[in-house]
Short mmCIF file of C-alpha atoms in Angstrom, two decimals:
data_model
loop_
_atom_site.label_atom_id
_atom_site.label_comp_id
_atom_site.label_asym_id
_atom_site.label_seq_id
_atom_site.Cartn_x
_atom_site.Cartn_y
_atom_site.Cartn_z
CA MET A 1 34.76 0.00 -22.52
CA ARG A 2 34.07 -0.23 -26.20
CA GLN A 3 32.04 2.50 -27.94
CA ILE A 4 31.22 2.96 -31.51
CA VAL A 5 30.82 6.50 -32.97
CA LEU A 6 28.28 6.46 -35.77
CA ASP A 7 26.85 8.51 -38.40
CA THR A 8 24.47 8.14 -41.26
CA GLU A 9 23.17 9.89 -44.35
CA THR A 10 19.81 9.33 -45.72
CA THR A 11 17.36 10.48 -48.50
CA GLY A 12 15.46 12.53 -46.04
CA LEU A 13 14.15 13.22 -42.56
CA ASP A 14 11.46 10.50 -41.78
CA PRO A 15 11.98 6.71 -42.32
CA ALA A 16 8.15 6.31 -41.72
CA SER A 17 7.46 8.23 -44.95
CA GLY A 18 9.85 5.96 -47.03
CA ASP A 19 13.24 7.71 -46.56
CA ARG A 20 16.14 5.35 -46.60
CA VAL A 21 19.79 5.15 -45.55
CA ILE A 22 22.33 5.75 -48.17
CA GLU A 23 25.45 5.87 -46.17
CA VAL A 24 26.70 4.38 -42.88
CA ALA A 25 30.14 5.18 -41.12
CA ALA A 26 31.49 4.17 -37.78
CA ILE A 27 34.68 4.31 -35.81
CA GLU A 28 35.59 2.11 -32.81
CA LEU A 29 36.79 3.54 -29.41
CA PHE A 30 38.22 1.55 -26.60
CA ASN A 31 38.53 3.43 -23.23
CA PHE A 32 37.95 6.72 -25.11
CA VAL A 33 40.95 6.02 -27.56
CA PRO A 34 40.29 5.29 -31.18
CA THR A 35 41.46 1.84 -32.01
CA GLY A 36 41.63 2.28 -35.89
CA GLY A 37 38.66 0.01 -36.36
CA THR A 38 36.25 1.60 -38.96
CA PHE A 39 33.11 0.56 -40.83
CA HIS A 40 31.92 2.48 -43.99
CA LYS A 41 29.32 1.53 -46.54
CA LEU A 42 27.51 3.42 -49.29
CA VAL A 43 24.02 2.00 -49.85
CA ASP A 44 21.74 1.83 -52.77
CA PRO A 45 18.37 3.25 -51.34
CA GLU A 46 16.42 1.60 -54.12
CA ARG A 47 14.38 4.89 -54.65
CA ASP A 48 15.08 8.47 -55.73
CA ILE A 49 17.00 11.00 -53.76
CA PRO A 50 15.34 14.39 -53.65
CA ALA A 51 17.22 17.46 -54.73
CA GLU A 52 17.10 19.03 -51.31
CA ALA A 53 18.93 16.02 -49.79
CA THR A 54 21.56 15.95 -52.54
CA ARG A 55 22.28 19.52 -51.62
CA VAL A 56 23.04 18.45 -48.08
CA HIS A 57 25.12 15.33 -48.72
CA GLY A 58 26.03 15.55 -52.44
CA PHE A 59 24.79 12.00 -53.34
CA THR A 60 22.53 11.29 -56.21
CA ALA A 61 20.59 8.19 -56.91
CA ASP A 62 22.76 7.50 -59.99
CA MET A 63 25.93 7.64 -57.79
CA LEU A 64 24.60 4.96 -55.47
CA ARG A 65 23.07 2.66 -58.15
CA GLY A 66 24.69 -0.68 -58.09
CA LYS A 67 25.96 -0.26 -54.42
CA PRO A 68 24.98 -2.91 -51.94
CA ARG A 69 21.49 -2.72 -50.48
CA PHE A 70 21.14 -2.20 -46.71
CA ALA A 71 19.97 -5.85 -46.37
CA ASP A 72 23.44 -6.91 -47.97
CA ILE A 73 25.44 -5.03 -45.23
CA ALA A 74 23.17 -5.53 -42.25
CA ASP A 75 25.01 -8.38 -40.75
CA GLU A 76 28.36 -6.98 -41.27
CA LEU A 77 27.18 -3.55 -39.63
CA LEU A 78 25.58 -5.65 -36.56
CA ASP A 79 28.96 -7.58 -36.15
CA PHE A 80 31.04 -4.43 -36.04
CA LEU A 81 28.65 -2.77 -33.72
CA GLY A 82 28.73 -5.91 -31.26
CA GLU A 83 27.30 -4.99 -27.89
CA ALA A 84 29.11 -1.70 -27.67
CA GLU A 85 27.58 1.61 -26.82
CA ILE A 86 26.60 3.55 -29.87
CA VAL A 87 27.57 7.25 -30.07
CA ALA A 88 25.76 9.66 -32.52
CA HIS A 89 24.94 13.36 -32.75
CA ASN A 90 21.16 13.58 -32.47
CA ALA A 91 21.28 9.67 -31.99
CA PRO A 92 17.57 9.19 -31.97
CA PHE A 93 17.61 10.14 -35.72
CA ASP A 94 20.27 7.64 -36.57
CA PHE A 95 18.61 4.91 -34.45
CA GLY A 96 15.36 5.64 -35.97
CA PHE A 97 16.78 5.10 -39.62
CA LEU A 98 18.82 2.10 -38.72
CA ASP A 99 15.94 0.31 -36.81
CA ALA A 100 13.62 0.95 -39.84
CA GLU A 101 16.25 -0.56 -42.13
CA LEU A 102 16.99 -3.56 -39.94
CA ALA A 103 13.41 -4.10 -39.43
CA ARG A 104 13.07 -4.30 -43.39
CA ALA A 105 15.94 -6.51 -43.58
CA GLY A 106 14.39 -9.01 -41.05
CA ARG A 107 17.24 -8.22 -38.48
CA PRO A 108 16.91 -7.21 -34.69
CA THR A 109 16.62 -3.45 -33.91
CA LEU A 110 19.01 -1.69 -31.69
CA ASP A 111 18.55 -1.59 -28.00
CA ARG A 112 18.13 2.14 -27.09
CA GLY A 113 19.85 1.40 -23.75
CA ARG A 114 23.01 1.49 -25.93
CA MET A 115 22.29 4.96 -27.29
CA VAL A 116 24.71 7.85 -26.34
CA ASP A 117 23.52 11.16 -27.76
CA SER A 118 26.48 13.53 -28.22
CA LEU A 119 24.11 16.32 -28.88
CA ASP A 120 22.38 15.80 -25.58
CA ILE A 121 25.66 15.90 -23.72
CA ALA A 122 26.62 19.11 -25.67
CA LYS A 123 23.48 20.73 -24.68
CA ARG A 124 23.99 19.84 -21.06
CA ARG A 125 27.58 21.16 -21.22
CA TYR A 126 26.79 24.32 -23.15
CA PRO A 127 23.23 25.29 -22.55
CA GLY A 128 21.78 27.87 -24.78
CA LEU A 129 24.70 27.77 -27.27
CA PRO A 130 24.59 26.34 -30.74
CA ASN A 131 25.61 22.57 -30.55
CA SER A 132 25.62 21.66 -34.11
CA LEU A 133 28.81 19.47 -35.13
CA ASP A 134 30.11 22.58 -36.92
CA ALA A 135 29.72 24.73 -33.90
CA LEU A 136 31.18 22.25 -31.53
CA CYS A 137 34.19 21.71 -33.73
CA ARG A 138 34.86 25.46 -33.62
CA ARG A 139 34.29 25.62 -29.85
CA LEU A 140 36.30 22.48 -29.24
CA GLY A 141 39.19 23.35 -31.69
CA VAL A 142 38.47 20.49 -34.03
CA ASP A 143 39.60 21.17 -37.44
CA ASN A 144 36.54 20.97 -39.88
CA SER A 145 37.80 22.99 -42.58
CA MET A 146 37.35 20.28 -45.23
CA ARG A 147 33.69 19.79 -44.39
CA THR A 148 31.89 21.14 -47.17
CA SER A 149 29.03 18.78 -47.23
CA HIS A 150 27.40 16.18 -44.93
CA ASN A 151 29.60 13.13 -45.61
CA ALA A 152 29.12 10.40 -42.99
CA LEU A 153 32.68 9.16 -43.09
CA LEU A 154 34.24 12.64 -42.60
CA ASP A 155 31.39 13.55 -40.01
CA VAL A 156 31.97 10.50 -37.97
CA LYS A 157 35.60 11.20 -37.77
CA LEU A 158 34.89 14.82 -36.68
CA LEU A 159 32.25 13.56 -34.26
CA ALA A 160 34.82 11.18 -32.71
CA GLU A 161 37.15 14.03 -31.89
CA VAL A 162 34.25 16.18 -30.57
CA PHE A 163 32.92 13.30 -28.32
CA LEU A 164 36.38 12.69 -26.92
CA ALA A 165 36.82 16.39 -26.17
CA LEU A 166 33.35 16.58 -24.59
CA MET A 167 34.19 13.55 -22.49
CA GLY A 168 37.72 14.60 -21.49
CA GLY A 169 38.88 11.58 -23.51
CA LYS A 170 42.41 10.24 -23.40
CA GLN A 171 44.85 10.65 -26.09
CA PRO A 172 46.64 7.55 -27.48
CA GLY A 173 50.01 6.85 -25.80
CA LEU A 174 49.27 8.61 -22.56
CA GLU A 175 47.56 5.64 -20.80
CA LEU A 176 49.41 4.02 -17.81
CA ALA A 177 49.17 0.32 -18.03
CA SER A 178 50.22 -2.25 -15.40
CA GLY A 179 50.95 -4.79 -18.23
CA PRO A 180 51.41 -5.18 -21.88
CA ALA A 181 50.07 -2.44 -24.13
CA ARG A 182 46.94 -3.20 -25.77
CA ARG A 183 47.89 -4.05 -29.28
CA GLY A 184 46.36 -7.36 -29.80
CA GLY A 185 47.84 -10.57 -31.34
CA ALA A 186 50.53 -12.79 -29.89
CA ALA A 187 53.22 -9.93 -29.83
CA ALA A 188 51.21 -8.09 -27.11
CA ALA A 189 50.93 -11.19 -24.88
CA GLU A 190 54.65 -11.77 -25.11
CA GLU A 191 55.55 -8.27 -24.09
CA ALA A 192 56.77 -7.90 -20.51
CA PRO A 193 55.41 -5.32 -18.29
CA ILE A 194 57.49 -2.22 -17.49
CA ILE A 195 58.82 -2.42 -13.89
CA ARG A 196 60.21 0.67 -12.40
CA THR A 197 62.51 0.53 -9.23
CA PRO A 198 61.65 3.04 -6.72
CA ARG A 199 64.23 5.75 -5.92
CA PRO A 200 63.52 7.49 -2.68
CA ILE A 201 65.28 10.78 -2.09
CA VAL A 202 66.43 10.78 1.53
CA PRO A 203 67.88 14.18 3.13
CA SER A 204 71.22 14.12 4.77
CA GLU A 205 71.45 15.31 8.60
CA GLU A 206 73.00 18.58 7.11
CA GLU A 207 70.24 19.20 4.61
CA LEU A 208 67.56 18.65 7.40
CA ALA A 209 69.47 21.09 9.71
CA ALA A 210 69.71 23.73 6.96
CA HIS A 211 66.08 23.33 6.30
CA ALA A 212 65.01 23.87 9.91
CA ALA A 213 67.20 26.95 10.02
CA PHE A 214 65.75 28.34 6.96
CA VAL A 215 62.06 27.79 8.47
CA ALA A 216 63.11 29.14 11.81
CA LYS A 217 64.31 32.30 10.06
CA LYS A 218 61.97 32.95 7.31
CA LEU A 219 58.65 31.56 8.76
CA LYS A 220 56.98 32.47 11.72
CA GLU A 221 54.60 29.95 13.34
CA ALA A 222 54.91 27.47 10.56
CA VAL A 223 51.64 25.41 10.40
CA TRP A 224 53.42 22.12 10.38
CA LEU A 225 55.32 23.02 13.80
CA GLN A 226 52.17 23.91 15.52
CA PRO A 227 49.75 21.38 17.23
CA PRO A 228 48.36 19.00 16.41
CA PHE A 229 50.87 18.68 13.64
CA ALA A 230 54.08 19.06 15.59
CA GLU A 231 55.55 16.03 17.21
CA PRO A 232 55.16 15.96 21.07
CA PRO A 233 58.44 16.91 22.85
CA GLU A 234 60.50 13.97 24.15
CA PRO A 235 60.07 13.04 27.77
CA ALA A 236 62.73 14.47 30.06
CA SER A 237 65.33 11.90 31.06
#
């Protein structure tokens, strides 16, 4: 299963009032394991950035002037997203902004059936508790000490760790596979599967007798010696 963990930064809170996306970051997961695939772009919003927004994410209009416009990165973003589920914290916010930008660029909007809201998952798991990204990092033991502002690239890395913890995700290297490891390329196809020969442990007659004596001495009415577990007595000859 392929999923994309995504985060955006914007000039404000409402795309309907003209606010724009200024940063998009995404990380690829496969079967709840990060693959190393990433997408990250800074975007020229083609407008000013209010001071209150700058205080949140640290970006000014001057810093982003000359960066690609969203229309310039739209196709690359859609290619990276593919048909995967898209995980975001307060996902309707990110989907709303991306849909507005995609529509402005003449591209198809995102299917809401692909949306996975990690905030909704956290609220169901921890009802009544704070479920911001910072709160979840503290609760789930994810190190967010470097997070001094809302930066999409950092936030999406933290969110991926939080999401995997929320979902009981697997850690790389702990998967059991019946064939070659998923590494991609010709090398993976040429790898032979690991075959392990069963090595059954069969007790000797002496060991069985010693165990029976121990049970008879230490345990009274052992469950496995009582009907219906006990073997029926052999018929008399």
